[in-house]
Short mmCIF file of C-alpha atoms in Angstrom, two decimals:
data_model
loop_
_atom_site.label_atom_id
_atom_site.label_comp_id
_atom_site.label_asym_id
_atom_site.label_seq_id
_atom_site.Cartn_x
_atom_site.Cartn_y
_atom_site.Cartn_z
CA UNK A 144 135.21 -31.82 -1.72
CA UNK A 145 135.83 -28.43 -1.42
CA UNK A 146 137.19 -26.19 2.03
CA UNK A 147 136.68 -22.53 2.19
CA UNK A 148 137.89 -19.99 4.40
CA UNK A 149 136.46 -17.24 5.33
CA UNK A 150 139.79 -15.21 6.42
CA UNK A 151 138.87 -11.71 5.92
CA UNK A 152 138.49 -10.09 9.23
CA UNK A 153 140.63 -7.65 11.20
CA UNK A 154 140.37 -9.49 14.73
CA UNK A 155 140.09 -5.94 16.48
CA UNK A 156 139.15 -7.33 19.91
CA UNK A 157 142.62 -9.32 20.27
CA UNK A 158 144.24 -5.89 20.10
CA UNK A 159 148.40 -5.90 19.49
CA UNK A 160 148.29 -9.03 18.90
CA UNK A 161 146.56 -8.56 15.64
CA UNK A 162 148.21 -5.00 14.47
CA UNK A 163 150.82 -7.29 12.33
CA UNK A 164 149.40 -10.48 11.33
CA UNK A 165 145.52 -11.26 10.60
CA UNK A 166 143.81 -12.79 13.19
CA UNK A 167 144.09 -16.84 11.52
CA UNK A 168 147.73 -16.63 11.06
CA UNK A 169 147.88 -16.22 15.04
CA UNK A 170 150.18 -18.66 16.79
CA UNK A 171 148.98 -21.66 18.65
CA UNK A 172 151.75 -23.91 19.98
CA UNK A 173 153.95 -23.54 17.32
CA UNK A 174 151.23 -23.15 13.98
CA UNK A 175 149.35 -20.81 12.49
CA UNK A 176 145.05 -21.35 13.53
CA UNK A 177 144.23 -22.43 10.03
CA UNK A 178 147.61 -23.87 9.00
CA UNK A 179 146.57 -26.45 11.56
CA UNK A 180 143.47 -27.00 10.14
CA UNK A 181 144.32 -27.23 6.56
CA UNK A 182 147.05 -29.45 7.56
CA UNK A 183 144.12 -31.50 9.39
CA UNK A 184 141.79 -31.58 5.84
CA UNK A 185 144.98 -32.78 4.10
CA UNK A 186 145.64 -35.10 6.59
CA UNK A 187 141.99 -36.28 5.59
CA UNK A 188 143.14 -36.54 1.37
CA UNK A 189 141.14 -33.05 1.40
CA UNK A 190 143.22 -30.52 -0.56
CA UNK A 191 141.06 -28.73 -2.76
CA UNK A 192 141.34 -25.14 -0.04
CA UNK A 193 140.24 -21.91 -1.07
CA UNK A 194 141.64 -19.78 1.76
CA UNK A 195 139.39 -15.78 1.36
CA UNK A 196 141.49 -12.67 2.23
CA UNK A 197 140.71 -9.23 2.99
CA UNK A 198 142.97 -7.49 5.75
CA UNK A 199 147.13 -7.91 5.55
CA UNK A 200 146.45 -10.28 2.49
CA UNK A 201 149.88 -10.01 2.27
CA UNK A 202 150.88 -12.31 4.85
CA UNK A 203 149.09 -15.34 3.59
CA UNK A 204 151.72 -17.22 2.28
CA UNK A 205 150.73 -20.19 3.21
CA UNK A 206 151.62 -22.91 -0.13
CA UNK A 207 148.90 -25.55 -1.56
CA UNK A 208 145.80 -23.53 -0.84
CA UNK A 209 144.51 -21.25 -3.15
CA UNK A 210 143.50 -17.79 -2.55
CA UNK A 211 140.40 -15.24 -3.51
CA UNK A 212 140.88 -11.62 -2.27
CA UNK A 213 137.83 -10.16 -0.61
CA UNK A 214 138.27 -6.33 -2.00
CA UNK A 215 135.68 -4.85 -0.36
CA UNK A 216 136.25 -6.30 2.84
CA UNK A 217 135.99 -2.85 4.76
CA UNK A 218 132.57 -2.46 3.24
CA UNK A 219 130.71 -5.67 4.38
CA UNK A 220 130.97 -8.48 6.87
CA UNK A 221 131.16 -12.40 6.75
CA UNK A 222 128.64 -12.83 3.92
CA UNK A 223 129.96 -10.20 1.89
CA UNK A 224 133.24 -11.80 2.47
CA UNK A 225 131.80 -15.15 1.38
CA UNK A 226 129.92 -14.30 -2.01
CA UNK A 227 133.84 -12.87 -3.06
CA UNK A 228 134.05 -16.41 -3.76
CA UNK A 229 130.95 -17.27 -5.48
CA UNK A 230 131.94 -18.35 -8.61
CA UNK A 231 133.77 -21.20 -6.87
CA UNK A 232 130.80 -22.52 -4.44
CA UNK A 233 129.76 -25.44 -6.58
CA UNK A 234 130.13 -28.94 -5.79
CA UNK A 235 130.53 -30.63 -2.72
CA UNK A 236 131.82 -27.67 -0.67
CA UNK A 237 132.62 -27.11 3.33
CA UNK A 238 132.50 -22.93 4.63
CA UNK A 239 134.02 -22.22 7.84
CA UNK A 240 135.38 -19.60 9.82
CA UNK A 241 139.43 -19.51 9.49
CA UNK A 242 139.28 -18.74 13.69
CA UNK A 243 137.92 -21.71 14.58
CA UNK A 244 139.93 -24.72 15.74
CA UNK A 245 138.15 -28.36 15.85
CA UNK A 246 139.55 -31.60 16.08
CA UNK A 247 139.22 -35.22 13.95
CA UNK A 248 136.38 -36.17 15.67
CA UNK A 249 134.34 -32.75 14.53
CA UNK A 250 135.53 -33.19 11.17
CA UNK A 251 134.23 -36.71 11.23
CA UNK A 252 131.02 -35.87 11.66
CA UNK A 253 130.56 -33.10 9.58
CA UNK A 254 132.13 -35.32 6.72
CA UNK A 255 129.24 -37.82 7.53
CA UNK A 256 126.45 -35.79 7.19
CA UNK A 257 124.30 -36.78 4.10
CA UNK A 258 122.53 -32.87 4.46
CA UNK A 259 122.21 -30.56 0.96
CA UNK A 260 122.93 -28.10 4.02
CA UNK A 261 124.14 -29.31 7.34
CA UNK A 262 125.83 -26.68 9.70
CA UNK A 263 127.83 -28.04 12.78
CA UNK A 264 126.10 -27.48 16.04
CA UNK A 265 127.04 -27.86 19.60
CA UNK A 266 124.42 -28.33 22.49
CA UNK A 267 126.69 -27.67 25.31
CA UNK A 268 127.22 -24.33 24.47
CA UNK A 269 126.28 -22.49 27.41
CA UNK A 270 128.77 -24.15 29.55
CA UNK A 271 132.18 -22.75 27.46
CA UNK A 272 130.52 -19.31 27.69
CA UNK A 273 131.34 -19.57 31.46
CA UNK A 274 134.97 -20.04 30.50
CA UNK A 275 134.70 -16.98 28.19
CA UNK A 276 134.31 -13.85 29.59
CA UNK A 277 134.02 -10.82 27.18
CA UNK A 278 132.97 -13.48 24.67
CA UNK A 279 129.57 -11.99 22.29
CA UNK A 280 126.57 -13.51 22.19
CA UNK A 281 126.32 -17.26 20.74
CA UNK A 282 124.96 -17.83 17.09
CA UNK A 283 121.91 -19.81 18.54
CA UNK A 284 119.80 -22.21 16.47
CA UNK A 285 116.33 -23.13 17.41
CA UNK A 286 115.39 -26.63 16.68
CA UNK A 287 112.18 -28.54 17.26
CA UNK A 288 111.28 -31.91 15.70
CA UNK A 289 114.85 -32.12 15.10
CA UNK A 290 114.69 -29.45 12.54
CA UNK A 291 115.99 -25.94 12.62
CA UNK A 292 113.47 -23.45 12.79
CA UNK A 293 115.08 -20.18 13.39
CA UNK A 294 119.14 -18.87 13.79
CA UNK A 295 120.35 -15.74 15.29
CA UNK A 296 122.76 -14.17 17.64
CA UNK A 297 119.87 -11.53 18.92
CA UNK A 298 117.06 -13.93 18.98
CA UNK A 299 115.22 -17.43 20.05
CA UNK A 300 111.94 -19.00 18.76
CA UNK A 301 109.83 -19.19 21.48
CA UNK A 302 108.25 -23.03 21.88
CA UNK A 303 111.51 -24.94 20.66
CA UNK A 304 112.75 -27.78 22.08
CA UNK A 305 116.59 -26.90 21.99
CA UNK A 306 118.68 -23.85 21.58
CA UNK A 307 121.90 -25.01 20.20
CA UNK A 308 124.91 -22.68 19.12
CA UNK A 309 126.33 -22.64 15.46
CA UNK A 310 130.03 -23.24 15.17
CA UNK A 311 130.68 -21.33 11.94
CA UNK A 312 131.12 -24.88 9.72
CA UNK A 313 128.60 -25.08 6.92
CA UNK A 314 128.16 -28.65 4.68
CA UNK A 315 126.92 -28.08 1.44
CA UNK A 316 126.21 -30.99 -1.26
CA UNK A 317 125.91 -30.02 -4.75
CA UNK A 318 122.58 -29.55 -4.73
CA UNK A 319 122.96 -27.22 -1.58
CA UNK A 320 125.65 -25.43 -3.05
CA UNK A 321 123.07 -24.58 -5.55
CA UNK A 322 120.34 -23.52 -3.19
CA UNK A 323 122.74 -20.95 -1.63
CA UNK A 324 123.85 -19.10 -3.96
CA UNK A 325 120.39 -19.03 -5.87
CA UNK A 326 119.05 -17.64 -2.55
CA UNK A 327 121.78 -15.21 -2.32
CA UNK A 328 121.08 -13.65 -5.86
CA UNK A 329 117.57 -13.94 -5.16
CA UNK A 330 117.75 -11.34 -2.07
CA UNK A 331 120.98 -9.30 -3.92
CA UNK A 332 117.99 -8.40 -6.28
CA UNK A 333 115.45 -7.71 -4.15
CA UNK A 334 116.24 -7.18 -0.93
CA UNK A 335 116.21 -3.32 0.42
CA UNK A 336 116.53 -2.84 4.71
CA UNK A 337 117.41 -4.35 7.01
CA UNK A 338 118.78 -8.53 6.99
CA UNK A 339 117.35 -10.70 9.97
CA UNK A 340 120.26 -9.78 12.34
CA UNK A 341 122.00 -7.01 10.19
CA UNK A 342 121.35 -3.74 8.93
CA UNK A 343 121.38 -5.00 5.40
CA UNK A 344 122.53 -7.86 3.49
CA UNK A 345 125.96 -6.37 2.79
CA UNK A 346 126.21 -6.26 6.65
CA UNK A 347 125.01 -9.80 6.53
CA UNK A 348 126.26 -12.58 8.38
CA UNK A 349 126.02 -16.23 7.52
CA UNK A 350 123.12 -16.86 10.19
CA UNK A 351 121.59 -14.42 8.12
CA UNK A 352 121.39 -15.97 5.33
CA UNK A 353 120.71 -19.21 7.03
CA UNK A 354 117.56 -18.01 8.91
CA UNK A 355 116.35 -16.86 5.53
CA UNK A 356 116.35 -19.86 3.58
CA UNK A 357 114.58 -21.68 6.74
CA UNK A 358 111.78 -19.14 6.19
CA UNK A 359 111.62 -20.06 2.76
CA UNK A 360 111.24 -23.52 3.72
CA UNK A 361 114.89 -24.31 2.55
CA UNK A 362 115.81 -27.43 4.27
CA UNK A 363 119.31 -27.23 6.91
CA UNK A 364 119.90 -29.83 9.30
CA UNK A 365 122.02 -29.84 12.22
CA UNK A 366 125.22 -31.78 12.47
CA UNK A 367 125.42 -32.59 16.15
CA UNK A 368 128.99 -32.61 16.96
CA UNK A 369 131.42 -33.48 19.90
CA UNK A 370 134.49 -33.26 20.14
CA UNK A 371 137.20 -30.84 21.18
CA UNK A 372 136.84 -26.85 19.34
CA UNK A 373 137.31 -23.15 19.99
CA UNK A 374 136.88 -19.98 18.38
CA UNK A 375 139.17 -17.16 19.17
CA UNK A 376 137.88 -13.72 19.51
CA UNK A 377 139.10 -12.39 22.52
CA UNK A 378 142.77 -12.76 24.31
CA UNK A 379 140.93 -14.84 26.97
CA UNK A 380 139.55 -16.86 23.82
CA UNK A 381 143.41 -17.22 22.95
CA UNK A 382 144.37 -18.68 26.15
CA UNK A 383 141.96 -21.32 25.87
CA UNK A 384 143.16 -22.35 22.30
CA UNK A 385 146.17 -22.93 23.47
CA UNK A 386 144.87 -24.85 26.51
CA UNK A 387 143.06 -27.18 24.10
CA UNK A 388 145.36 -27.10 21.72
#
């Protein structure tokens, strides 16, 4: 098994807080955002980390992980970010955003999942969005017959039977490792205009390319979690981690 982090971003909305150290290296009780969850794959014999860099690359220090530099980081967003690494998406392989904080239970489940591609999906979404003012819109996913039909953060299939929010925590198998990056290449070919959500693919984000392998009948299955997570976007957002945390 294989973790990789997508650690690229500037974290603009948190502000000073972020003019020194990129936005995962932040603080929370006394540890870094994703030292605490590497330490929590280790904890789980899971030490195979690939940890992606783009802004202050520099101050990734951080030992036993290894690291891919995103170069062109100013140039593209979170898929852009991710296909820096895509000589090393092969295998058994977990993506997931390096500002997101989950517990053992989360990782639990996600672990279980016997999915190609499974992404980690919470129902009660709506109700931390009350907690979260400022916060964007969620990364919803549109299920029916207990399969995902759609994903977006601008967007919802009309005649679903659940709208359920993506945490940014992707499951691939071999096989789905496979399908992924095949689909990526396929589109990096041929694909001119605008991406689903984005502008283009380089502006792509990972629902993105998500939504497009659903429409090419590419199966993903949701991983139904619960337990105790956050992302942390805003100050607010920062707060709360440390509430939780």
């Amino acid at each position: 098994m294989k973790i990789i982090f997508l650690a690229a971003g500037g974290g603009s909305r948190l502000g000073k807080i972020t003019e020194e150290i990129p936005k995962p290296l932040i603080n929370i009780n006394g540890i870094s955002m994703i030292e605490r969850q590497i330490k929590l794959f280790q904890n789980n014999q899971i030490k195979n980390i690939v940890v992606i860099t783009g802004v202050k690359k520099e101050k990734f220090t951080i030992k036993e992980v290894s690291y891919i530099h995103d170069s062109e980081h100013d140039f593209h967003d979170q898929l852009g970010s991710l296909m820096a690494a895509r000589e090393v998406i092969m295998g058994e392989v977990i993506i997931l955003f390096a500002d997101l904080l989950f517990d053992q239970n989360i990782l639990n489940q996600v672990l279980q999942s016997k999915a190609d591609i499974g992404i980690a999906v919470e129902k009660n979404w709506e109700k931390s969005y009350v907690e979260r003012p400022g916060r964007d819109q969620a990364a919803k996913v549109s299920i029916k017959n207990n399969k995902i039909t759609a994903l977006s953060e601008k967007h919802t299939t009309k005649n679903v039977e659940q709208v359920v929010e993506f945490l940014g925590i992707i499951k691939l198998s071999s096989k789905g490792s496979k399908k992924l990056i095949e689909k990526y290449e396929e589109l990096e070919k041929k694909h001119k205009g605008e991406f689903n959500d984005a502008k283009s693919l380089s502006m792509g984000k990972l629902t993105d390319l998500l939504n497009e392998m659903v429409k090419s009948k590419i199966q993903i299955e949701p991983i139904f979690i619960n337990g105790k997570w956050c992302e942390v976007d805003t100050p607010n957002d920062l707060e709360r981690a440390k509430k939780i945390f």
